[in-house]
Every structure is written in structure tokens, then in C-alpha cells.
CSV table of C-alpha atoms in Angstrom, one decimal:
chain,number,residue,atom,x,y,z
A,1,MET,CA,51.3,54.0,-78.1
A,2,THR,CA,53.1,52.9,-81.2
A,3,PRO,CA,53.7,49.2,-81.9
A,4,VAL,CA,57.5,49.8,-81.4
A,5,ALA,CA,56.9,51.5,-78.0
A,6,ALA,CA,54.6,48.6,-77.0
A,7,LEU,CA,57.2,46.1,-78.0
A,8,GLY,CA,59.8,48.0,-76.0
A,9,ALA,CA,57.6,48.1,-72.9
A,10,ALA,CA,56.8,44.4,-73.2
A,11,LEU,CA,60.5,43.5,-73.7
A,12,ALA,CA,61.4,45.5,-70.6
A,13,VAL,CA,58.8,43.7,-68.5
A,14,GLU,CA,59.6,40.3,-69.8
A,15,THR,CA,63.4,40.9,-69.3
A,16,LEU,CA,62.8,41.8,-65.7
A,17,LYS,CA,60.7,38.6,-65.2
A,18,LEU,CA,63.5,36.5,-66.8
A,19,ARG,CA,66.0,38.1,-64.4
A,20,ARG,CA,63.9,37.2,-61.5
A,21,SER,CA,63.1,33.7,-62.8
A,22,VAL,CA,64.4,30.7,-60.8
A,23,VAL,CA,64.1,28.5,-63.9
A,24,ALA,CA,66.2,30.9,-65.9
A,25,ARG,CA,68.9,31.3,-63.2
A,26,LEU,CA,69.3,27.6,-62.7
A,27,ALA,CA,69.3,26.9,-66.5
A,28,THR,CA,71.9,29.6,-67.0
A,29,LEU,CA,74.1,28.1,-64.3
A,30,LEU,CA,73.8,24.6,-65.8
A,31,LEU,CA,74.5,25.7,-69.3
A,32,VAL,CA,77.4,28.0,-68.5
A,33,VAL,CA,79.1,25.8,-66.0
A,34,LEU,CA,78.1,22.2,-66.6
A,35,VAL,CA,78.4,22.2,-70.4
A,36,PRO,CA,82.1,23.3,-70.4
A,37,LEU,CA,82.9,20.8,-67.6
A,38,ALA,CA,81.1,18.0,-69.5
A,39,SER,CA,82.9,18.9,-72.7
A,40,VAL,CA,86.3,18.8,-71.2
A,41,GLY,CA,85.5,16.1,-68.7
A,42,ALA,CA,84.1,13.6,-71.3
A,43,VAL,CA,87.2,13.9,-73.4
A,44,ALA,CA,89.5,13.6,-70.4
A,45,LEU,CA,87.6,10.4,-69.3
A,46,ALA,CA,87.7,9.0,-72.9
A,47,ARG,CA,91.5,9.4,-73.0
A,48,SER,CA,92.1,8.2,-69.5
A,49,PRO,CA,93.4,4.6,-68.9
A,50,ARG,CA,90.7,4.3,-66.3
A,51,ALA,CA,88.0,4.4,-69.0
A,52,VAL,CA,87.2,0.7,-69.6
A,53,GLY,CA,84.3,-1.5,-70.6
A,54,ALA,CA,81.0,0.2,-71.4
A,55,THR,CA,82.3,3.7,-70.5
A,56,ALA,CA,85.2,3.4,-73.0
A,57,ALA,CA,82.9,2.0,-75.7
A,58,LYS,CA,80.5,4.9,-75.3
A,59,LEU,CA,83.3,7.5,-75.4
A,60,THR,CA,85.3,5.9,-78.3
A,61,ALA,CA,84.5,8.9,-80.5
A,62,TYR,CA,86.3,11.2,-78.1
A,63,ALA,CA,89.3,9.0,-77.5
A,64,THR,CA,91.3,10.1,-80.5
A,65,GLY,CA,91.8,13.2,-82.7
A,66,ASP,CA,92.7,16.8,-82.0
A,67,LEU,CA,92.1,17.6,-78.4
A,68,ALA,CA,90.6,21.1,-78.7
A,69,THR,CA,88.5,20.1,-81.7
A,70,THR,CA,87.1,17.2,-79.7
A,71,HIS,CA,86.4,19.4,-76.7
A,72,LEU,CA,84.3,21.7,-78.8
A,73,MET,CA,82.6,18.8,-80.7
A,74,VAL,CA,81.4,17.5,-77.3
A,75,CYS,CA,80.3,21.0,-76.4
A,76,ALA,CA,78.3,21.3,-79.6
A,77,GLN,CA,76.7,17.9,-79.0
A,78,VAL,CA,75.7,18.7,-75.4
A,79,LEU,CA,74.5,22.2,-76.3
A,80,SER,CA,72.2,20.9,-79.1
A,81,VAL,CA,70.1,19.1,-76.5
A,82,ALA,CA,70.8,21.2,-73.4
A,83,THR,CA,69.6,24.5,-75.0
A,84,LEU,CA,66.4,22.7,-76.2
A,85,PHE,CA,65.7,21.6,-72.7
A,86,ALA,CA,66.7,24.8,-71.0
A,87,ALA,CA,64.7,27.0,-73.4
A,88,GLY,CA,61.8,24.5,-73.3
A,89,PHE,CA,61.6,24.6,-69.5
A,90,PHE,CA,61.8,28.4,-69.5
A,91,LEU,CA,59.1,28.8,-72.1
A,92,ALA,CA,56.9,26.3,-70.2
A,93,TRP,CA,57.3,28.6,-67.2
A,94,SER,CA,57.0,31.9,-69.0
A,95,PHE,CA,53.8,31.1,-70.9
A,96,GLY,CA,52.3,28.3,-68.8
A,97,ARG,CA,52.4,30.0,-65.5
A,98,GLU,CA,50.6,33.1,-66.8
A,99,LEU,CA,47.7,30.8,-67.8
A,100,GLU,CA,47.9,28.5,-64.7
A,101,SER,CA,48.0,31.3,-62.2
A,102,GLY,CA,45.5,33.5,-64.0
A,103,THR,CA,47.7,36.5,-64.6
A,104,ALA,CA,47.1,36.0,-68.4
A,105,GLY,CA,43.6,37.3,-67.7
A,106,ALA,CA,45.1,40.5,-66.2
A,107,LEU,CA,47.0,41.0,-69.5
A,108,PHE,CA,43.7,41.8,-71.2
A,109,GLY,CA,42.7,45.4,-71.9
A,110,LEU,CA,46.3,46.7,-71.7
A,111,ALA,CA,47.8,49.3,-73.9
A,112,VAL,CA,50.4,46.7,-74.8
A,113,PRO,CA,48.5,44.0,-76.8
A,114,ARG,CA,48.7,40.4,-75.8
A,115,GLY,CA,50.2,39.4,-79.1
A,116,THR,CA,53.1,41.9,-78.5
A,117,ILE,CA,53.6,40.4,-75.0
A,118,ALA,CA,53.8,36.9,-76.5
A,119,LEU,CA,56.3,38.2,-79.1
A,120,ALA,CA,58.4,39.8,-76.3
A,121,LYS,CA,58.4,36.6,-74.3
A,122,CYS,CA,59.7,34.7,-77.4
A,123,LEU,CA,62.4,37.3,-78.2
A,124,VAL,CA,63.6,37.5,-74.6
A,125,ALA,CA,63.8,33.7,-74.4
A,126,LEU,CA,65.7,33.6,-77.7
A,127,ALA,CA,68.1,36.4,-76.6
A,128,TRP,CA,68.7,34.7,-73.3
A,129,ILE,CA,69.4,31.2,-74.8
A,130,ALA,CA,71.7,32.9,-77.4
A,131,GLY,CA,73.6,34.6,-74.6
A,132,CYS,CA,73.9,31.3,-72.6
A,133,THR,CA,75.1,29.5,-75.7
A,134,ILE,CA,77.8,32.2,-76.4
A,135,LEU,CA,78.9,32.1,-72.8
A,136,ALA,CA,78.9,28.3,-72.7
A,137,VAL,CA,81.0,28.1,-75.8
A,138,ALA,CA,83.3,30.8,-74.6
A,139,VAL,CA,83.9,29.1,-71.3
A,140,SER,CA,84.4,25.8,-73.0
A,141,MET,CA,87.0,27.4,-75.2
A,142,ALA,CA,88.7,29.0,-72.3
A,143,VAL,CA,88.9,25.7,-70.4
A,144,SER,CA,90.0,23.9,-73.5
A,145,ALA,CA,92.7,26.5,-74.0
A,146,VAL,CA,94.0,25.9,-70.5
A,147,VAL,CA,93.9,22.1,-70.9
A,148,THR,CA,95.6,22.1,-74.4
A,149,ALA,CA,98.3,24.6,-73.2
A,150,SER,CA,99.1,22.4,-70.2
A,151,SER,CA,99.4,19.3,-72.4
A,152,GLY,CA,101.2,21.1,-75.3
A,153,ALA,CA,98.5,20.2,-77.8
A,154,PRO,CA,97.4,22.6,-80.5
A,155,PHE,CA,94.4,24.9,-80.0
A,156,ALA,CA,93.7,26.1,-83.5
A,157,GLY,CA,91.0,23.4,-84.2
A,158,ALA,CA,88.8,24.9,-81.4
A,159,TRP,CA,87.6,27.8,-83.6
A,160,ALA,CA,85.8,25.7,-86.2
A,161,GLY,CA,84.3,23.6,-83.4
A,162,ALA,CA,83.1,26.7,-81.6
A,163,ARG,CA,81.2,27.8,-84.7
A,164,THR,CA,79.5,24.4,-84.8
A,165,ALA,CA,78.7,24.6,-81.1
A,166,LEU,CA,77.2,28.1,-81.5
A,167,VAL,CA,75.0,27.0,-84.4
A,168,ALA,CA,73.9,23.8,-82.6
A,169,GLY,CA,73.1,25.7,-79.4
A,170,LEU,CA,71.1,28.4,-81.2
A,171,LEU,CA,69.2,25.8,-83.3
A,172,GLY,CA,68.4,23.8,-80.1
A,173,GLY,CA,67.1,27.0,-78.4
A,174,GLY,CA,65.0,27.9,-81.4
A,175,LEU,CA,63.5,24.4,-81.5
A,176,ALA,CA,62.1,25.0,-78.0
A,177,LEU,CA,59.8,27.8,-79.2
A,178,PRO,CA,56.9,25.5,-80.3
A,179,PHE,CA,56.6,24.7,-76.6
A,180,ALA,CA,55.5,28.2,-76.0
A,181,TRP,CA,52.5,27.3,-78.2
A,182,VAL,CA,52.1,24.0,-76.4
A,183,ALA,CA,52.0,25.9,-73.0
A,184,THR,CA,49.4,28.3,-74.4
A,185,VAL,CA,47.2,25.5,-75.7
A,186,THR,CA,47.6,23.2,-72.7
A,187,ARG,CA,47.7,26.0,-70.1
A,188,SER,CA,49.9,23.8,-68.1
A,189,GLN,CA,53.7,24.0,-67.3
A,190,LEU,CA,53.9,20.3,-66.5
A,191,GLY,CA,52.0,19.4,-69.6
A,192,THR,CA,54.4,21.4,-71.7
A,193,VAL,CA,57.4,19.7,-70.1
A,194,GLY,CA,55.8,16.4,-70.8
A,195,GLY,CA,55.4,17.4,-74.4
A,196,LEU,CA,59.1,18.4,-74.5
A,197,ILE,CA,60.2,15.0,-73.2
A,198,GLY,CA,57.8,13.3,-75.6
A,199,VAL,CA,59.4,15.1,-78.6
A,200,VAL,CA,62.9,14.1,-77.4
A,201,ALA,CA,61.7,10.5,-77.2
A,202,LEU,CA,60.1,10.7,-80.6
A,203,THR,CA,63.4,12.1,-82.0
A,204,GLN,CA,65.2,9.1,-80.7
A,205,MET,CA,62.8,6.8,-82.5
A,206,VAL,CA,63.0,8.8,-85.7
A,207,VAL,CA,66.8,8.6,-85.7
A,208,LEU,CA,66.6,4.9,-85.0
A,209,LEU,CA,64.4,4.5,-88.0
A,210,GLY,CA,66.9,6.4,-90.2
A,211,GLY,CA,64.9,9.5,-90.8
A,212,GLY,CA,66.8,11.9,-88.7
A,213,SER,CA,68.4,14.4,-91.1
A,214,TRP,CA,65.1,15.9,-92.2
A,215,PHE,CA,63.5,15.8,-88.7
A,216,PRO,CA,64.2,19.3,-87.3
A,217,TYR,CA,64.7,18.0,-83.7
A,218,ALA,CA,67.3,15.5,-84.8
A,219,ALA,CA,69.2,17.4,-87.5
A,220,PRO,CA,71.3,19.7,-85.2
A,221,SER,CA,72.5,16.8,-82.9
A,222,LEU,CA,73.3,14.6,-85.9
A,223,TRP,CA,75.2,17.5,-87.5
A,224,THR,CA,77.4,17.8,-84.5
A,225,GLY,CA,78.4,14.1,-84.8
A,226,MET,CA,76.2,12.7,-82.1
A,227,GLY,CA,75.1,9.9,-84.4
A,228,GLY,CA,78.5,9.2,-85.9
A,229,ALA,CA,80.5,10.6,-88.8
A,230,ASP,CA,78.3,9.2,-91.5
A,231,ALA,CA,75.1,10.6,-90.0
A,232,ALA,CA,76.8,14.0,-89.6
A,233,ALA,CA,77.9,14.0,-93.2
A,234,ALA,CA,74.3,13.4,-94.2
A,235,VAL,CA,73.1,16.6,-92.6
A,236,GLY,CA,73.7,19.7,-94.8
A,237,PRO,CA,72.5,23.3,-94.9
A,238,PRO,CA,69.0,22.4,-96.2
A,239,HIS,CA,68.4,20.2,-93.2
A,240,LEU,CA,69.7,22.8,-90.8
A,241,LEU,CA,67.5,25.5,-92.5
A,242,VAL,CA,64.5,23.4,-91.9
A,243,ALA,CA,65.4,23.2,-88.3
A,244,ALA,CA,66.0,26.9,-88.2
A,245,ALA,CA,62.6,27.6,-89.8
A,246,VAL,CA,60.8,26.1,-86.8
A,247,ALA,CA,61.5,29.1,-84.5
A,248,PRO,CA,59.9,31.8,-86.7
A,249,LEU,CA,56.9,29.6,-87.5
A,250,ALA,CA,56.4,28.8,-83.8
A,251,VAL,CA,56.6,32.5,-82.9
A,252,ALA,CA,54.0,33.3,-85.5
A,253,ALA,CA,51.8,30.6,-84.1
A,254,VAL,CA,52.1,31.6,-80.5
A,255,VAL,CA,51.5,35.3,-81.2
A,256,HIS,CA,48.4,34.3,-83.1
A,257,ALA,CA,47.2,32.1,-80.2
A,258,TRP,CA,47.7,34.9,-77.7
A,259,ARG,CA,45.8,37.4,-79.9
A,260,ARG,CA,42.9,35.0,-79.9
A,261,LEU,CA,43.2,33.9,-76.3
A,262,THR,CA,39.8,33.7,-74.5
A,263,ASP,CA,38.1,32.1,-71.5
A,264,VAL,CA,40.9,33.2,-69.1
B,1,MET,CA,27.9,57.8,-73.8
B,2,THR,CA,27.9,54.6,-71.9
B,3,ALA,CA,31.5,53.8,-71.0
B,4,LEU,CA,31.0,50.2,-69.9
B,5,LEU,CA,28.3,48.2,-71.7
B,6,LEU,CA,26.9,44.7,-71.7
B,7,ASP,CA,24.0,44.4,-74.2
B,8,ASP,CA,21.8,41.4,-74.1
B,9,VAL,CA,24.7,39.1,-73.1
B,10,SER,CA,24.1,35.4,-72.5
B,11,HIS,CA,26.6,32.7,-71.8
B,12,THR,CA,26.5,29.1,-70.6
B,13,PHE,CA,29.1,26.8,-69.2
B,14,GLY,CA,28.0,23.4,-70.5
B,15,THR,CA,24.3,23.2,-69.5
B,16,ARG,CA,24.7,25.7,-66.7
B,17,VAL,CA,23.4,29.2,-67.5
B,18,ALA,CA,25.9,31.8,-66.3
B,19,LEU,CA,24.4,34.9,-67.9
B,20,ALA,CA,20.9,35.2,-69.4
B,21,HIS,CA,20.2,38.3,-71.5
B,22,LEU,CA,22.0,40.7,-69.2
B,23,THR,CA,22.0,44.3,-70.2
B,24,LEU,CA,24.0,46.7,-68.1
B,25,GLY,CA,25.6,50.1,-68.7
B,26,VAL,CA,27.8,52.4,-66.7
B,27,ARG,CA,28.1,56.0,-67.6
B,28,PRO,CA,31.1,58.2,-66.9
B,29,GLY,CA,31.3,59.5,-63.4
B,30,ARG,CA,29.1,56.7,-62.0
B,31,VAL,CA,29.9,53.8,-59.8
B,32,THR,CA,27.7,50.8,-60.4
B,33,ALA,CA,27.8,47.9,-58.1
B,34,LEU,CA,26.9,44.3,-59.2
B,35,ILE,CA,25.7,42.2,-56.3
B,36,GLY,CA,24.5,38.7,-56.1
B,37,LEU,CA,25.0,35.4,-54.4
B,38,ASN,CA,27.9,33.0,-55.2
B,39,GLY,CA,27.4,31.7,-58.8
B,40,ALA,CA,25.0,34.5,-59.7
B,41,GLY,CA,27.1,35.4,-62.7
B,42,LYS,CA,29.0,38.5,-61.5
B,43,THR,CA,32.5,37.4,-62.4
B,44,THR,CA,31.3,36.0,-65.7
B,45,ALA,CA,29.8,39.3,-66.5
B,46,LEU,CA,33.0,41.2,-65.6
B,47,ARG,CA,35.1,38.7,-67.6
B,48,ALA,CA,32.9,39.3,-70.6
B,49,LEU,CA,33.3,43.0,-70.2
B,50,ALA,CA,37.0,42.8,-69.8
B,51,GLY,CA,37.3,40.8,-73.1
B,52,ARG,CA,38.5,37.7,-71.3
B,53,LEU,CA,35.4,35.7,-72.3
B,54,ARG,CA,33.6,35.8,-75.6
B,55,PRO,CA,29.9,35.6,-74.7
B,56,ALA,CA,27.8,33.1,-76.7
B,57,HIS,CA,25.3,35.9,-77.3
B,58,GLY,CA,25.3,39.7,-77.0
B,59,VAL,CA,27.8,42.5,-77.1
B,60,ALA,CA,30.3,43.9,-74.7
B,61,ARG,CA,31.8,47.3,-75.1
B,62,VAL,CA,34.5,49.3,-73.3
B,63,LEU,CA,34.5,53.0,-74.2
B,64,GLY,CA,32.7,52.0,-77.4
B,65,HIS,CA,35.1,49.2,-78.5
B,66,ASP,CA,35.2,45.4,-78.4
B,67,PRO,CA,37.1,44.7,-75.1
B,68,ALA,CA,38.9,41.7,-76.6
B,69,GLY,CA,40.8,43.9,-79.0
B,70,LEU,CA,41.0,47.4,-77.6
B,71,PRO,CA,43.0,50.0,-79.6
B,72,ALA,CA,46.1,51.1,-77.6
B,73,ASP,CA,44.8,54.6,-77.0
B,74,VAL,CA,41.5,53.2,-75.6
B,75,ALA,CA,43.2,50.4,-73.6
B,76,ALA,CA,45.4,53.1,-72.0
B,77,ARG,CA,42.2,54.5,-70.4
B,78,PHE,CA,40.9,51.1,-69.1
B,79,GLY,CA,41.7,49.1,-66.0
B,80,GLN,CA,40.4,45.8,-64.6
B,81,VAL,CA,41.0,43.4,-61.8
B,82,VAL,CA,38.9,40.3,-62.2
B,83,ASP,CA,40.1,37.2,-60.2
B,84,THR,CA,43.9,37.3,-60.5
B,85,PRO,CA,45.5,40.8,-60.6
B,86,LEU,CA,48.4,41.9,-62.7
B,87,VAL,CA,50.8,40.8,-60.0
B,88,HIS,CA,53.8,38.5,-60.5
B,89,GLN,CA,55.0,36.8,-57.4
B,90,GLU,CA,58.7,37.0,-58.2
B,91,LEU,CA,58.7,40.7,-58.6
B,92,THR,CA,58.8,43.3,-55.8
B,93,VAL,CA,55.9,45.7,-55.1
B,94,THR,CA,57.7,48.5,-56.9
B,95,GLU,CA,58.7,46.3,-59.8
B,96,ASN,CA,55.1,45.1,-60.3
B,97,LEU,CA,53.9,48.7,-60.3
B,98,VAL,CA,56.5,49.8,-62.8
B,99,CYS,CA,55.7,46.8,-65.1
B,100,ALA,CA,52.0,47.6,-64.8
B,101,ALA,CA,52.6,51.3,-65.7
B,102,ARG,CA,54.6,50.3,-68.7
B,103,LEU,CA,51.9,47.8,-69.9
B,104,HIS,CA,49.3,50.5,-69.4
B,105,GLY,CA,51.2,52.7,-71.8
B,106,GLU,CA,53.3,54.9,-69.6
B,107,PRO,CA,56.7,55.8,-71.0
B,108,GLY,CA,59.7,54.3,-69.2
B,109,ARG,CA,60.7,57.6,-67.5
B,110,ALA,CA,57.2,58.1,-66.2
B,111,ALA,CA,56.7,54.6,-64.9
B,112,ALA,CA,58.8,54.9,-61.7
B,113,PRO,CA,57.1,58.1,-60.4
B,114,ARG,CA,53.7,56.5,-61.1
B,115,ALA,CA,54.7,53.4,-59.2
B,116,SER,CA,56.0,55.5,-56.3
B,117,ALA,CA,52.8,57.5,-56.1
B,118,ALA,CA,50.8,54.3,-56.2
B,119,VAL,CA,52.8,52.8,-53.3
B,120,GLY,CA,52.0,55.8,-51.2
B,121,ARG,CA,48.4,56.0,-52.2
B,122,MET,CA,47.7,52.3,-51.3
B,123,GLY,CA,49.7,52.4,-48.1
B,124,LEU,CA,52.3,49.9,-49.3
B,125,GLU,CA,55.5,51.9,-48.2
B,126,PRO,CA,56.7,49.3,-45.7
B,127,TRP,CA,56.6,46.6,-48.5
B,128,ARG,CA,57.9,48.7,-51.3
B,129,HIS,CA,60.9,46.4,-51.9
B,130,ALA,CA,59.2,43.1,-50.8
B,131,ARG,CA,58.5,40.4,-53.2
B,132,ALA,CA,54.8,40.0,-54.0
B,133,ARG,CA,54.9,36.4,-52.9
B,134,SER,CA,55.8,37.5,-49.4
B,135,LEU,CA,52.8,39.9,-49.0
B,136,SER,CA,49.6,39.1,-47.0
B,137,MET,CA,46.5,38.5,-49.0
B,138,GLY,CA,45.2,41.9,-48.2
B,139,ASN,CA,48.4,43.7,-49.3
B,140,ARG,CA,48.4,41.6,-52.5
B,141,GLN,CA,44.9,42.9,-53.1
B,142,ARG,CA,46.0,46.5,-52.5
B,143,LEU,CA,48.9,45.9,-55.0
B,144,GLY,CA,46.6,44.4,-57.6
B,145,ILE,CA,44.2,47.4,-57.4
B,146,ALA,CA,47.1,49.8,-57.5
B,147,CYS,CA,48.4,48.0,-60.7
B,148,ALA,CA,45.0,48.4,-62.3
B,149,THR,CA,44.5,52.0,-61.4
B,150,LEU,CA,47.9,53.8,-61.3
B,151,HIS,CA,47.2,55.1,-64.9
B,152,ARG,CA,44.0,56.8,-63.7
B,153,PRO,CA,41.6,54.8,-66.0
B,154,THR,CA,38.3,56.3,-67.2
B,155,ALA,CA,36.7,52.9,-67.3
B,156,LEU,CA,37.4,50.5,-64.5
B,157,ILE,CA,36.2,47.0,-63.5
B,158,LEU,CA,36.9,45.7,-60.0
B,159,ASP,CA,35.8,42.2,-58.9
B,160,GLU,CA,35.4,42.0,-55.1
B,161,PRO,CA,38.0,44.7,-54.6
B,162,THR,CA,37.7,44.7,-50.8
B,163,SER,CA,37.3,40.9,-50.1
B,164,ALA,CA,40.6,40.5,-48.3
B,165,LEU,CA,41.2,44.1,-47.1
B,166,ASP,CA,41.4,45.3,-43.5
B,167,PRO,CA,39.2,48.3,-42.5
B,168,GLN,CA,42.0,50.7,-43.5
B,169,GLY,CA,42.4,49.1,-46.9
B,170,VAL,CA,38.6,49.2,-47.4
B,171,VAL,CA,38.7,53.0,-46.8
B,172,ILE,CA,41.6,53.5,-49.2
B,173,VAL,CA,39.9,51.6,-52.0
B,174,ARG,CA,36.6,53.3,-51.3
B,175,GLU,CA,38.2,56.7,-51.5
B,176,LEU,CA,40.2,55.8,-54.7
B,177,VAL,CA,37.1,54.5,-56.5
B,178,ARG,CA,35.0,57.6,-55.5
B,179,GLU,CA,37.9,59.9,-56.5
B,180,LEU,CA,38.2,58.2,-60.0
B,181,ALA,CA,34.4,58.4,-60.5
B,182,ASP,CA,34.4,62.1,-59.4
B,183,ASP,CA,37.1,62.7,-62.0
B,184,GLY,CA,34.7,61.2,-64.6
B,185,ALA,CA,35.6,57.5,-64.6
B,186,ALA,CA,32.9,54.8,-65.1
B,187,VAL,CA,33.4,52.2,-62.4
B,188,LEU,CA,31.8,48.7,-62.3
B,189,VAL,CA,32.3,46.9,-59.0
B,190,SER,CA,31.1,43.5,-57.9
B,191,SER,CA,30.8,42.7,-54.2
B,192,HIS,CA,29.2,40.6,-51.5
B,193,HIS,CA,29.7,43.3,-49.0
B,194,LEU,CA,26.4,45.2,-49.0
B,195,ASP,CA,27.4,47.7,-46.4
B,196,GLU,CA,30.4,48.6,-48.6
B,197,VAL,CA,28.3,48.7,-51.7
B,198,ALA,CA,25.9,51.1,-50.0
B,199,ARG,CA,28.8,53.5,-49.3
B,200,ILE,CA,30.5,53.4,-52.7
B,201,ALA,CA,27.8,52.9,-55.4
B,202,ASP,CA,25.5,55.3,-57.2
B,203,GLU,CA,23.5,52.4,-58.5
B,204,ILE,CA,23.2,48.7,-57.4
B,205,VAL,CA,22.3,46.0,-59.9
B,206,VAL,CA,21.1,42.7,-58.4
B,207,LEU,CA,22.2,39.6,-60.4
B,208,HIS,CA,20.6,36.3,-59.7
B,209,ALA,CA,21.0,33.0,-61.7
B,210,GLY,CA,22.6,35.0,-64.5
B,211,ARG,CA,19.7,37.5,-64.7
B,212,ASP,CA,19.3,41.2,-63.8
B,213,VAL,CA,16.5,40.9,-61.3
B,214,GLY,CA,16.3,44.6,-60.3
B,215,ARG,CA,18.0,47.7,-59.0
B,216,LEU,CA,18.4,48.8,-55.5
B,217,GLU,CA,18.8,52.3,-54.1
B,218,PRO,CA,22.2,52.5,-52.2
B,219,GLY,CA,20.8,54.5,-49.3
B,220,GLY,CA,19.0,53.2,-46.3
B,221,THR,CA,19.9,50.7,-43.6
B,222,ASP,CA,17.8,47.8,-44.9
B,223,LEU,CA,19.8,47.1,-48.0
B,224,GLU,CA,20.4,43.4,-47.0
B,225,GLN,CA,16.7,42.9,-46.4
B,226,ARG,CA,15.8,44.5,-49.8
B,227,PHE,CA,18.4,42.4,-51.5
B,228,PHE,CA,17.1,39.1,-50.1
B,229,ALA,CA,13.5,40.1,-50.8
B,230,MET,CA,14.5,40.8,-54.5
B,231,VAL,CA,16.3,37.4,-54.8
B,232,LEU,CA,13.4,35.6,-53.1
B,233,ASP,CA,10.9,37.3,-55.5
B,234,ALA,CA,13.1,36.3,-58.5
B,235,ASP,CA,13.1,32.6,-57.3
B,236,THR,CA,9.4,32.6,-56.7
B,237,ARG,CA,8.7,34.1,-60.2
B,238,ALA,CA,11.1,31.5,-61.8
B,239,VAL,CA,9.2,28.6,-60.0
B,240,THR,CA,5.8,30.1,-61.1
B,241,ASP,CA,7.0,30.5,-64.7
B,242,ALA,CA,8.3,26.9,-64.8
B,243,GLY,CA,5.0,25.7,-63.3
B,244,SER,CA,2.9,27.6,-65.9
B,245,ARG,CA,5.0,26.2,-68.8
B,246,SER,CA,4.6,22.6,-67.6
């Protein structure tokens, strides 16, 4: 069996598992339906006379500016975090449950090596989260097009916002890959989810201390404007490249860990 | 050539000795049964042989290779069920078998016929489209054994393969194991079921406190009696040795 054939077999198996996964089905639904609704709904609420007090203060950034651009800006901000959580939960399940349930032990002595299976899990997760991101942005644009058409507002600004949303969503998904390694090391799905929540909390602290742009988990969200215009301007291609580099490094680490897996 | 080999293998979990200088080999065409009380070291020995555990001392070999990193062409001739089988609860019986066939190296177009044949062979037709999570423990065990054997391995390890099976399932597994061995496969089986072992094995290795304490002939009606006599003798010798050292 050639390495390419082995990867093909592993991809077929892992794709089937993803299609049958309750975690993946729920996450797909949430990303493709809730993100567009949140994007358009948050802007509508911000521009509604009913938004007063704390709500109005929190949504100030969405209250003015081009309507379609703002829809897609919110979409990018939500996606940058939502894809991290969705992919993180899926990877916790995909890797952690094999080790928790003991099926990882059955993956020994197969013609398809364990490292190839781990690589396939990562690639399938990335492809799935990329598909969800594209769908979420496409649905957001469609809903935005309907809203702008009905209010007579221009739609042209949506395209640049869509590009930002796609990049933010993909970066968020890629940043989840280290949790495949966490699941492998901890051999625990809940432990991995705990690690994911811990990293999100740490990101908040890093941003509060002003070190966000070089912190991979903060850079995509800041770039989308979640921390304000000044923080967004401080994030450039080098910062985003650092965030993008996390995924391949994590894949290499998790493949290595699965090759060396023992005591299962 | 010895197809399955443990050579002077020792391992401890903390201070507890799991295996002590165990040497064991299975030749092609032979079924060797590993029997012993709970905690005797049977599963640890099988895990070491499957590459799932790196023993602290000694060597494990499957078809002449380190089981932790079998070359693809060698792995395609190996099968194992130790503890949890290659069965994913969210997949159907057929899907699990197709996945197992692919992971054992079968090309995509050959996987479905292999899966279908395995369903028939293991008596799983009524549950062909059922999710694995909905199966009884016995049918799940049948499915696990099917997943490990549908590629007709020439080296096979089975840990307690009949522990949850009904009499019909026991016969199916017994016939499968004998058929594979008759085709030249080396099979190592662990079991508590001495009657079953007597029917299936060419050789019986008694493991006690991590040590190989002797071999039993499969024939005869007094296997249980001979097993306990051997275990008692091993315990007596251990006490005597400890006394003479102190």
C-alpha cells in the first residue's frame, strides 16, 4: 500500500466518521445558520431605536457605516471565534474519543499507519471547517443582500467584508488544531475542551495587557475589528502569518505524537 | 519461522509485575492459547505483541517485525482484537467493516464485497444496517472479530474472543480461527474458557503472575484440574523460593 493510497483510505474513513458525528452536525448547523443570523441581527439591533443603555453601548460599532460592510464585519468577528470553538470541539471528539474508548488501540498494526490516520483526521477537520466557513459567509452575504435590497442600501461593500470573514474563519479553524495534540496527550475529550476554554480566557488577558497582535489566538479577532479600529490597524500580514503557522505546526506535532503512541 | 514472538519480555506497572521474562512463539498454522487467572498478564502480553505497549525489557515481533511500526505490506497480513475492537459506535455494521477493510489495505472497490462476506460469515445479516451502538454485546464482539479478520490475516491475536458470545457465536469464531490456522495463519488466543480452549488450540500456555508456568496438552477432560494444579504448583514454588531467599 503506497503512502498516497493509505492517506486516501484514511481520508475516506475519517470523512465517514465526520458525516456520522453528532458534534460535527450540530456545529455545522450553528455555524451556517446562527452566524448569519447573528451578523444581520446584531446590526439590526444596533440600528434599532429599541437598543438603549448597555446594549446600545456594546453595539455602537455596528450602529453606523455601510450596512452590508457592517453585516460582514460582524460575520468575520463571530466566525473568528466560532470556528475555533467548533473545530476545537470536533477535534476533541475526533482524537479524544479514540483514546478514551480504546479504539486507538485497535488502530495499531493496520496497513494504514497511525500517523497517516492522525493526518487524515486533521485534514478532514480543516476541510470541514473551511466548508462551514464558506457556507456561513455565503449565507451571511445572501441574507445581507436581501436586507440591503429591501432598505435600498448599497451591497458592494459586502465583498471586501466577505474576504475578511473567510480569512478570519479559516484562521480560527486552523488555530483549533493544537487541541488535537492536547486530546492526544490528555486522552480526554473534556480535558481538551477545558484547555480550549483556558486558551480563550488567556487570550482575553493577553489582549487586556496589550499584547494581542502577536498572540496567534488574538490576532484574527483583533484584525476583524473586535478590539476596535486602532487594534485592527495594528494587525498586519506578519501577525496573521504567525496565526496561520500554528495549524501546520500542530499537524506535525499531532502526527508525531500518534506515530509514537503507546500504552493504549 | 515464528510468526508471533515474545522473547524474554518483562513489564511492570508501578511496582506490580505484569510480565516476567515471558518467551512465547506461535508458528504458522498453529493456534496457541494463553490461559491464566485474572491479572495473570495475558492482556499485557497481547498488547505488547500488538505493539500497543512497549515492554520495559525484551522483544516482540510480528512476522519478523517490530509490531509498533509494521511495514504496510506486513501490517496487511496482521489482525488483532485486544480489549476494544476496531468498531465505531456511530457507524453501521457494514460501514464499520468497510472502514476496517480499507484500513487493512483493501482497495476501495474491494472493501464492500469483503464487508458483505464478513457480515454473512459472522451471522450479522439482520444487523447489517444497524448502528454498532445498538448491537448487543455479543454481536458487537462478532463485529469486532470480523473487522480484525476480514482481510484473512496470517498472524492473528484475539483477546477473550468468545467472552460475550452465545453458543452459535462461539462455534462461528471457533470455525473461523481453525480455518485461518488451517490456511497457514499463526493465531494467539487468550481465554478463560478452558473447554473452548481445549477445542480450538494446538498448544496451551499457562500464564500466572506474569510468568509462563508451563504447557498443557489440549486433549482430555481434566484440563481445568491440570490448570489449577499447575497454578498451585507455581504458587508453592514461589513461596518456597521466597522462603529460601529470606
